[in-house]
Coordinates of C-alpha atoms and ligand atoms in Angstrom, one line a residue:
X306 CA -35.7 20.6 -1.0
X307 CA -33.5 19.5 2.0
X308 CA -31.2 17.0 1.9
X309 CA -31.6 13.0 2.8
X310 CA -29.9 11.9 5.1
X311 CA -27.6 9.2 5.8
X312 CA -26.2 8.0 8.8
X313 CA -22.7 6.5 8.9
X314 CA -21.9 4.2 12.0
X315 CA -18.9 3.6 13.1
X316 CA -17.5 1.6 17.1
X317 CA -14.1 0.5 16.8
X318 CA -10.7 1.5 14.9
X319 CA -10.9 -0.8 12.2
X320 CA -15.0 0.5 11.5
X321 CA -13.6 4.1 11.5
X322 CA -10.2 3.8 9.2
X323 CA -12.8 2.2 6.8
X324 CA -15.9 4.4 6.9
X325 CA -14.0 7.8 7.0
X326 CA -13.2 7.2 3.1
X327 CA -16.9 6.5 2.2
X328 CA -17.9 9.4 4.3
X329 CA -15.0 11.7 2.9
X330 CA -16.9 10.7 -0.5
X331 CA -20.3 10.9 0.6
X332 CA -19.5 14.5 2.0
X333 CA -17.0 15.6 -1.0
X334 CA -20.1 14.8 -3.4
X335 CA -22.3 17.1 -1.7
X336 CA -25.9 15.5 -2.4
X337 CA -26.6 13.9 0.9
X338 CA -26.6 15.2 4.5
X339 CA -23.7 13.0 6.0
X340 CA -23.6 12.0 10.0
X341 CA -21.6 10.2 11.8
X342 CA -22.9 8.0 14.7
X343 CA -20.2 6.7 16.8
X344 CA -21.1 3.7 19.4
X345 CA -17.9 4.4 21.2
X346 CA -17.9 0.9 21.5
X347 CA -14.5 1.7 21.4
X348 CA -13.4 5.3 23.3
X349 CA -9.9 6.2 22.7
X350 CA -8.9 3.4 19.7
X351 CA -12.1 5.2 17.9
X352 CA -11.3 8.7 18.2
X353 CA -7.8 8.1 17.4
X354 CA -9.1 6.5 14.2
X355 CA -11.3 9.1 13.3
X356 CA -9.0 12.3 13.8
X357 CA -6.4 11.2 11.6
X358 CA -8.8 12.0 8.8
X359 CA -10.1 15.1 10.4
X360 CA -13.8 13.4 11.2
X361 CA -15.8 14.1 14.7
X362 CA -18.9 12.6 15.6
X363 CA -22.0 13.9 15.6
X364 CA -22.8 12.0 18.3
X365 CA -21.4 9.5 20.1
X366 CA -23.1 6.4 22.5
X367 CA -20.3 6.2 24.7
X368 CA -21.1 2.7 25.5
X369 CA -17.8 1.0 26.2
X370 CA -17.2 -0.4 29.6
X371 CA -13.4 -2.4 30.9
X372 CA -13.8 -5.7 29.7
X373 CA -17.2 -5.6 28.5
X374 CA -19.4 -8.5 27.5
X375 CA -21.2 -8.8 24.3
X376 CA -24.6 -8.5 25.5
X377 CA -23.8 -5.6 26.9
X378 CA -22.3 -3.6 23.6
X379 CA -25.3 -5.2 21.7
X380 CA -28.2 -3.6 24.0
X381 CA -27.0 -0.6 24.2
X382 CA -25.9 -0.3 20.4
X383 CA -29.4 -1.6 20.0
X384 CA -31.1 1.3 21.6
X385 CA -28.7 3.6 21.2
X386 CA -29.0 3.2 17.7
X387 CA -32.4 3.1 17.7
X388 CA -32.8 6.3 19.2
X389 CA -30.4 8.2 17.1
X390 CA -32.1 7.3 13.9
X391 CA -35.5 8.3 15.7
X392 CA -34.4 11.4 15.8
X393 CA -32.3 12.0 12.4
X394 CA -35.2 9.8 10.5
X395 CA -32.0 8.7 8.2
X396 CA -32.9 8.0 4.0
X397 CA -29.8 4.9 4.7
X398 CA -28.1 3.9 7.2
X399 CA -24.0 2.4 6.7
X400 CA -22.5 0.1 8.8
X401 CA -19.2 -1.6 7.8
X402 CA -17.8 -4.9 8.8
X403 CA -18.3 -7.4 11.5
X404 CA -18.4 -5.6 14.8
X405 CA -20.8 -5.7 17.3
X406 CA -21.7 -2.4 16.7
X407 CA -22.5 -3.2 12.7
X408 CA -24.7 -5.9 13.5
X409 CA -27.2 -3.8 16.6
X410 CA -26.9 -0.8 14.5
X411 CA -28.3 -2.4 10.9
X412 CA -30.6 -4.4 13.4
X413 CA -31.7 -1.2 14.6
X414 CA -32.1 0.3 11.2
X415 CA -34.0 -3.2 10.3
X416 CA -36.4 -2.4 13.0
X417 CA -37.5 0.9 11.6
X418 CA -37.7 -0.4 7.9
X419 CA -34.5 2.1 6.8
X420 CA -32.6 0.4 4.2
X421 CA -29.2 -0.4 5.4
X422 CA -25.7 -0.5 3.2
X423 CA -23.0 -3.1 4.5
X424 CA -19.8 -2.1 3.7
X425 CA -17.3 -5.4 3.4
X426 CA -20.0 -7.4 3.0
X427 CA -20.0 -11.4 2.1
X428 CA -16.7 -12.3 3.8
X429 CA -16.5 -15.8 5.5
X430 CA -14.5 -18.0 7.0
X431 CA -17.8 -20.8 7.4
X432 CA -16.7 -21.3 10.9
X433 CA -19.0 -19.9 13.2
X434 CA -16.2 -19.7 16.4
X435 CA -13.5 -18.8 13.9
X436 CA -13.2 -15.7 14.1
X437 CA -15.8 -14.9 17.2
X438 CA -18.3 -13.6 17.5
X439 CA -17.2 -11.7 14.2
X440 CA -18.7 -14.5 12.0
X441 CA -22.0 -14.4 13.1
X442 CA -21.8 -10.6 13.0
X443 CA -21.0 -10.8 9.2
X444 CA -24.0 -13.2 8.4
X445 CA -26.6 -11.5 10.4
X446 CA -25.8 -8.2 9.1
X447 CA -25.9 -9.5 5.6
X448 CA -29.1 -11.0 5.9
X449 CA -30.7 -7.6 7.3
X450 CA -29.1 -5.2 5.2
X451 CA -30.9 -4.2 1.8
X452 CA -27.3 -3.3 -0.2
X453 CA -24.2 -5.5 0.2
X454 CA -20.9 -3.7 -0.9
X455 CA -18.7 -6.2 -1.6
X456 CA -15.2 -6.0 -1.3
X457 CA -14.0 -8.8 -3.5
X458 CA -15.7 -11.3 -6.3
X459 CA -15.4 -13.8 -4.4
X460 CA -17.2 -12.2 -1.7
X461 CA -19.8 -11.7 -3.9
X462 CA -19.8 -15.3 -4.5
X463 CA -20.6 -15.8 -0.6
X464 CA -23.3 -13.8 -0.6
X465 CA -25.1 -15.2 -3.9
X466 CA -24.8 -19.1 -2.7
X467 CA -26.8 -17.3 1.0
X468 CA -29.7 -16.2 -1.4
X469 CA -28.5 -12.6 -1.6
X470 CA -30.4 -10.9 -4.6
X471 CA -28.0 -9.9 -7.5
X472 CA -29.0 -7.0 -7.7
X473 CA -28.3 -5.8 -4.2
X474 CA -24.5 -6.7 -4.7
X475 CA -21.6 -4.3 -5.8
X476 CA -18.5 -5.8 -5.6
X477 CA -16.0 -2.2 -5.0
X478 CA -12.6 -3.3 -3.5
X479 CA -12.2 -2.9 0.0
X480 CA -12.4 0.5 1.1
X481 CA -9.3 -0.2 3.5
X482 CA -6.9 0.7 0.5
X483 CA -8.2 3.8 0.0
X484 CA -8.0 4.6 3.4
X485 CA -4.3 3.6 3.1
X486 CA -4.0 5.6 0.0
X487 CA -5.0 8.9 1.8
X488 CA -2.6 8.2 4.2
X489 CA 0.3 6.9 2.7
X490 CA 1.2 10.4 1.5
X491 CA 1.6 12.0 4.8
X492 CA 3.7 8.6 6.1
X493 CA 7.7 9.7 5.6
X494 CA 8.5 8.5 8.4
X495 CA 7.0 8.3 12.4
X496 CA 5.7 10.6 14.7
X497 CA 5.6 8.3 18.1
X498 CA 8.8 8.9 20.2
X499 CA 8.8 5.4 21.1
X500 CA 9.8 4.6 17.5
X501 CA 12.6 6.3 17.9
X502 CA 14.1 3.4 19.8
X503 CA 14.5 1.5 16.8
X504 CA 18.5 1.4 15.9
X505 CA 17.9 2.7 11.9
X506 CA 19.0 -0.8 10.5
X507 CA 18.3 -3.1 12.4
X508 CA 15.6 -5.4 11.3
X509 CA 11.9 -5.3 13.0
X510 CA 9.0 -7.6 12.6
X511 CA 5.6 -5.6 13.7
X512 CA 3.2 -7.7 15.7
X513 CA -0.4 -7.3 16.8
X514 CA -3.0 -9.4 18.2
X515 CA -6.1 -9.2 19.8
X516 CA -9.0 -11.5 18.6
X517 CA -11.5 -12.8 21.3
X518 CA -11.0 -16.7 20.6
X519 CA -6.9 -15.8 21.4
X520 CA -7.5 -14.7 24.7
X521 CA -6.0 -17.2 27.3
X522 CA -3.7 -19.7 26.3
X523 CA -3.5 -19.0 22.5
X524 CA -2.0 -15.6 22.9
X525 CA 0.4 -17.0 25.6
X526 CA 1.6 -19.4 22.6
X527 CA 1.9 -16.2 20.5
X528 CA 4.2 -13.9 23.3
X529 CA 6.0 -17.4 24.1
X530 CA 6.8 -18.0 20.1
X531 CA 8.4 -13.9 19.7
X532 CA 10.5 -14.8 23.0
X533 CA 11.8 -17.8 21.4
X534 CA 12.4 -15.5 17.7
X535 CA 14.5 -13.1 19.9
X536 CA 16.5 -15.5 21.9
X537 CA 17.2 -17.5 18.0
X538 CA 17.8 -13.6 16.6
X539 CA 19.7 -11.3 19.4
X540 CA 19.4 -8.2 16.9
X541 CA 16.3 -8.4 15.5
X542 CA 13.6 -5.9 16.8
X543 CA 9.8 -5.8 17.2
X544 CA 7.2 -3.5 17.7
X545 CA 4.1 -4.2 19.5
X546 CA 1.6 -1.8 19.2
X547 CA -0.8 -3.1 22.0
X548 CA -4.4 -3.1 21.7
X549 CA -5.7 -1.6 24.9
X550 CA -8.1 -4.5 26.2
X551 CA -6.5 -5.2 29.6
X552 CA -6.7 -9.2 28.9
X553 CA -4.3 -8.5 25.8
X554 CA -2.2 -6.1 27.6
X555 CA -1.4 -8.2 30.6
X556 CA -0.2 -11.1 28.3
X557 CA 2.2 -9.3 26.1
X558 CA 3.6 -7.5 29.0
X559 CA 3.8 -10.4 31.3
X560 CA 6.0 -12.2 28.1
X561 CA 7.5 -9.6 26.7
X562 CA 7.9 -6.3 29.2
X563 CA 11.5 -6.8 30.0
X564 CA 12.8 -7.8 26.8
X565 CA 15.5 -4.9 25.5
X566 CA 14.6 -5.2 21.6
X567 CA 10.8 -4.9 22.4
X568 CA 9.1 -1.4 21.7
X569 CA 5.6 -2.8 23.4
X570 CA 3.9 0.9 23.0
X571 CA 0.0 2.1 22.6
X572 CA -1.8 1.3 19.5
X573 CA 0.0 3.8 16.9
X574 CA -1.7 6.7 14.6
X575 CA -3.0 5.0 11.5
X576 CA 0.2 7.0 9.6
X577 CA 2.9 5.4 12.1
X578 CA 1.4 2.0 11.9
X579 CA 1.6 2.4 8.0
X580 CA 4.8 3.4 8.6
X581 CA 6.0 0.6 10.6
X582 CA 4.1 -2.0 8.4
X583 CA 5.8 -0.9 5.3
X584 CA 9.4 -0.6 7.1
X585 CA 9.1 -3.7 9.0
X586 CA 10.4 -7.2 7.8
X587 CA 7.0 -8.4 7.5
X588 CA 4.5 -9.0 10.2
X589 CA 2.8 -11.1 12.7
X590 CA -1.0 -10.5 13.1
X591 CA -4.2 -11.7 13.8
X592 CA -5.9 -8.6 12.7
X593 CA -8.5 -8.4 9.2
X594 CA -7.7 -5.2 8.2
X595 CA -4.3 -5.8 8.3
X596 CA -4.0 -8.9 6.1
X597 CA -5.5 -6.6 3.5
X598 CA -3.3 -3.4 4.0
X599 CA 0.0 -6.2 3.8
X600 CA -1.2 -7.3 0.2
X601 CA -1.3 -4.0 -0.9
X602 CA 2.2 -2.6 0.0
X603 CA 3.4 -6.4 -0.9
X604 CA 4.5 -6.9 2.8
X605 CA 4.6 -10.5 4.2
X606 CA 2.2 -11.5 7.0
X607 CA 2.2 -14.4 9.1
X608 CA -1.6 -14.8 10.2
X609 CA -2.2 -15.5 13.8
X610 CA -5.1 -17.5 12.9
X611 CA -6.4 -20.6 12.3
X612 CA -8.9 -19.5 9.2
X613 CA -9.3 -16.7 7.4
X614 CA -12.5 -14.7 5.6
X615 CA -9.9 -13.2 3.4
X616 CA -8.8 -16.1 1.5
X617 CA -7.7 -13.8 -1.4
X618 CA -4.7 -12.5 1.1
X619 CA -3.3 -16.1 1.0
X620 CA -3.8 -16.6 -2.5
X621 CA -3.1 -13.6 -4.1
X622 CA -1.1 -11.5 -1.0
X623 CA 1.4 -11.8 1.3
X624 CA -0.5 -13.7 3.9
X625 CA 0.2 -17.1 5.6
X626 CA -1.6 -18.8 7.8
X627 CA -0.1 -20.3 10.9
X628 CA -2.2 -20.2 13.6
X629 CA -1.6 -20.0 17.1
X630 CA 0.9 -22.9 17.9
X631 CA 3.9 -21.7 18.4
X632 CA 6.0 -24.2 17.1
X633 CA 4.1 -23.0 13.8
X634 CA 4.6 -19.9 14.3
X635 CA 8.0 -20.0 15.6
X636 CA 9.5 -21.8 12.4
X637 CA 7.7 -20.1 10.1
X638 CA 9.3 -16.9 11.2
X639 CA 12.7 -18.1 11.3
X640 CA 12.1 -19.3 7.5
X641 CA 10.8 -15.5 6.3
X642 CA 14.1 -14.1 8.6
X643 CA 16.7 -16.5 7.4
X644 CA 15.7 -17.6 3.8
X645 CA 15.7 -14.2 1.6
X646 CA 14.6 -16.7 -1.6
X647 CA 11.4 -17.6 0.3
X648 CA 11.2 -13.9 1.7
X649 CA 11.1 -12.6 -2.3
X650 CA 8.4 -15.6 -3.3
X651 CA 5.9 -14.9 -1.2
X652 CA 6.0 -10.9 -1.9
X653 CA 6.4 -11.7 -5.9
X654 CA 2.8 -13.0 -5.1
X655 CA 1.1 -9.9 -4.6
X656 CA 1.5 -8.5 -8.1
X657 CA -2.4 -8.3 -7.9
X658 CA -4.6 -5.9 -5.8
X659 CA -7.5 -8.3 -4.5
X660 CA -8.8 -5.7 -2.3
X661 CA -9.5 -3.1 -4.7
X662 CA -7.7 0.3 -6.5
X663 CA -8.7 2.4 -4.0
X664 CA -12.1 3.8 -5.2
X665 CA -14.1 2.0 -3.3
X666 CA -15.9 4.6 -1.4
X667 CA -16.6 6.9 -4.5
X668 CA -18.2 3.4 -6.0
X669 CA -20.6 3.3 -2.4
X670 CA -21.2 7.4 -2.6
X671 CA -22.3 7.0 -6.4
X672 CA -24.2 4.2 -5.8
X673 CA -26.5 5.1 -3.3
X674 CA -26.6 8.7 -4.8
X675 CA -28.0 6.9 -8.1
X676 CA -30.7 4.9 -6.2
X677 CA -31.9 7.9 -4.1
X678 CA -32.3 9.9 -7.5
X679 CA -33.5 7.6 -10.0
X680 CA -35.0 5.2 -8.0
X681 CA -36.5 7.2 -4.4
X682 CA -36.6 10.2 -4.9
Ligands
UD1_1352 C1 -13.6 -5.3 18.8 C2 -14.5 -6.1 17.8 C3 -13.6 -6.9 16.8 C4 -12.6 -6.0 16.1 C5 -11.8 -5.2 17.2 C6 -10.9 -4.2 16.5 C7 -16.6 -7.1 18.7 C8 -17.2 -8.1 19.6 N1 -15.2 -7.1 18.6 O1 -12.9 -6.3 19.5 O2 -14.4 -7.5 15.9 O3 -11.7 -6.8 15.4 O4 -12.7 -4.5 18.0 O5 -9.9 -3.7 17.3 O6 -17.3 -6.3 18.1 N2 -10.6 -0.9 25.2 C9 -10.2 0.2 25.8 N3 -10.1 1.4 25.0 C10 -10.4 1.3 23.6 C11 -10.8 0.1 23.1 C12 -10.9 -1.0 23.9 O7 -9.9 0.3 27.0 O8 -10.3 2.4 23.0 C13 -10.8 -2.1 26.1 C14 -12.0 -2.1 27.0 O9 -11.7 -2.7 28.2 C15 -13.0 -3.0 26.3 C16 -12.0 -4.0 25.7 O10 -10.9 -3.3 25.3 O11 -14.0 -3.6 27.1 C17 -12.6 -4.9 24.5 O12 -13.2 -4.1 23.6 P1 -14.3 -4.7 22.6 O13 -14.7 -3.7 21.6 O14 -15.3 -5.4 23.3 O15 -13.5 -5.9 21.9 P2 -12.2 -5.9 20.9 O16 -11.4 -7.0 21.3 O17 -11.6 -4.5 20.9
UDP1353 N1 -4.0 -0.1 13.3 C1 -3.6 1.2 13.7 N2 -2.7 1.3 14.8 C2 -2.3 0.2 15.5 C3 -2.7 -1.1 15.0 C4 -3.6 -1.2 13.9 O1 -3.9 2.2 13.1 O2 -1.5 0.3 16.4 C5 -4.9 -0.2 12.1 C6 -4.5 -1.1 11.0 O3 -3.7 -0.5 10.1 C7 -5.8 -1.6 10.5 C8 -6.7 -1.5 11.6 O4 -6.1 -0.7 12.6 O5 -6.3 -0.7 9.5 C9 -7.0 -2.9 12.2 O6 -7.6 -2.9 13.4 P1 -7.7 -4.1 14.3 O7 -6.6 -5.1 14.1 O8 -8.0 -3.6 15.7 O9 -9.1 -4.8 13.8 P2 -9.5 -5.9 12.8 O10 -9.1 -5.4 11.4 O11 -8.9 -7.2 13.2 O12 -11.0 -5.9 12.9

């Protein structure tokens, strides 16, 4: 009998470090017939994603234009999608997170009556702007898809107050850690040259940002607040590891370009960026999948952000919120560089994992292995 299949989609970075474990799984357990669909909603950030853990698509939509709107990554997901699983006629179809590609693609599936598995399901923040259009994304998705793989309790706790059935819940830890636990073995130290700038002790802080809703003025606020940390702290360092939207790009450069202790570089190898979070200070971000990763290797993280869906990383991790005012963010940087008491506090915090023990995507594989042979055969 041939195997079912199941399609795996993945359109930006943080989609593919996340799916590659579940597909890893999926593949390692032999019982399905495993493809990989990629939007390219994202063209480079994707495949850089992806070939760290030795993963090609079988096809990719190439969709991605400069500066593209959201209609536009939504059609063509939409049909693009559609089209594939035409074709493949997919047993399940995996989408993961709160892209716009997770949304058209389990819409697409929707439309065709294939049951649909969201990984990191049930997050919220219960703003629907905050973050945008990601929220929306996450609800939508949950509402079409027929199993939610929950990353935390309490996302399952988001998901039964909606209506969600019980029984189409798993709560598995967030399959982010496991990602980092495959990589964290090959991570001794950095490949990227431009790393090698850093003077070996010095102090760094590792910054991203790149959300929608901080395009504009709020990430101004953000480049003018680490101009005002390096004028208060001549030798402390940071890297910037710049998303490659042009809107992002021209604000960090236009605030931060000349500055000698700035290594503003392209967005590093998933192994480098491990690198650099785990040898940094702590970190600046406005980035989900790195509020997560900082719990688990107990690093501090000031979030860029007004609200979080990841509540457990301010309650249990290393995060903080404070959002884009840089005032905020300015003093609450200066307490994490120059008060080593507060420093130790908030990483005594994480001695949990609330994002999971890194099995995550063996939990997804074995699931939908058991419902496809006890259930559909
Ligand atoms: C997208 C997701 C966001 C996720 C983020 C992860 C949506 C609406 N947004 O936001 O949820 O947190 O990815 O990074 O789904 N670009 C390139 N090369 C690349 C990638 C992007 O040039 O490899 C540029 C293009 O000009 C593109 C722009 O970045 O138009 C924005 O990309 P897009 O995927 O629309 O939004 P992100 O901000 O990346
Ligand atoms: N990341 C990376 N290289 C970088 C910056 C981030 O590999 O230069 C990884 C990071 O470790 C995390 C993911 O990309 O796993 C987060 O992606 P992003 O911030 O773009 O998206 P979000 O998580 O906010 O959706």
């Amino acid at each position: 009998m041939s195997r079912k299949t199941v399609v795996c989609v993945v359109g930006t970075r943080p989609e593919a470090i996340k799916m590659a474990p579940v597909v890893l799984a999926l593949r390692s357990q032999g019982y399905f017939n495993v493809k990989i669909l990629a939007t390219g909603q994202h063209s480079t950030m994707l495949d850089q994603a992806l070939g760290h853990f030795k993963l090609t698509a079988d096809v990719n939509l190439h969709i991605m234009k400069e500066r593209q709107s959201l209609d536009h990554i939504t059609s063509t997901v939409l049909t693009g999608a559609g089209e594939y699983y035409d074709i493949e006629k997919p047993a399940a179809v995996l989408v993961h997170g709160d892209t716009t590609t997770t949304f058209a693609a389990a819409l697409a599936g929707f439309y065709r009556k294939i049951p649909v598995g969201h990984v990191e399901a049930g997050l919220r923040s219960n703003n629907m702007y905050l973050p945008y259009p990601e929220e929306m994304n996450r609800v939508l998705t949950d509402r079409i898809t027929a199993w939610a793989f929950a990353p935390t309790d309490l996302a399952k706790e988001n998901l039964l107050r909606e209506g969600t059935p019980e029984d189409s819940i798993l709560v598995t830890g967030n399959t982010v850690i496991d990602a980092l636990y495959y990589t964290v073995k090959s991570t001794s130290k950095p490949l990227c040259p431009e790393l090698e700038r850093l003077p070996e002790d010095s102090p760094f802080l590792l910054v991203t940002a790149h959300r929608r809703e901080s395009w504009g003025k709020p990430l101004e606020d953000i480049c003018s607040a680490l101009t005002m940390l390096l004028d208060a702290h001549p030798e402390l360092w940071m890297v910037i590891p710049m998303h490659r939207n042009p809107s992002v790009r021209e604000t960090m450069r236009k605030y931060l370009e000349d500055r000698k202790n700035v290594i503003l570089c392209d967005p590093l190898d998933y192994p480098d960026f491990v690198w650099a979070m785990n040898a940094s200070r702590f970190i600046l971000s406005d980035s989900g999948g790195v509020q997560e990763e900082a719990s688990a290797i107990k690093k501090p993280v000031l979030i860029l952000r007004d609200v979080t869906e990841r509540p457990e990383a301010v309650e249990k991790g290393s995060g903080v919120i404070v959002g884009v005012d840089k005032e905020m963010i300015y003093s609450n940087a200066i307490k994490l560089l120059e008060n080593k008491d507060h420093l130790r506090q908030i990483e005594n915090k994480c001695r949990f994992q609330p994002f999971g023990d890194g099995t995550a995507s063996l939990k997804i594989a074995e699931a939908l292995k058991d419902y496809f042979e006890n259930d559909h055969k």
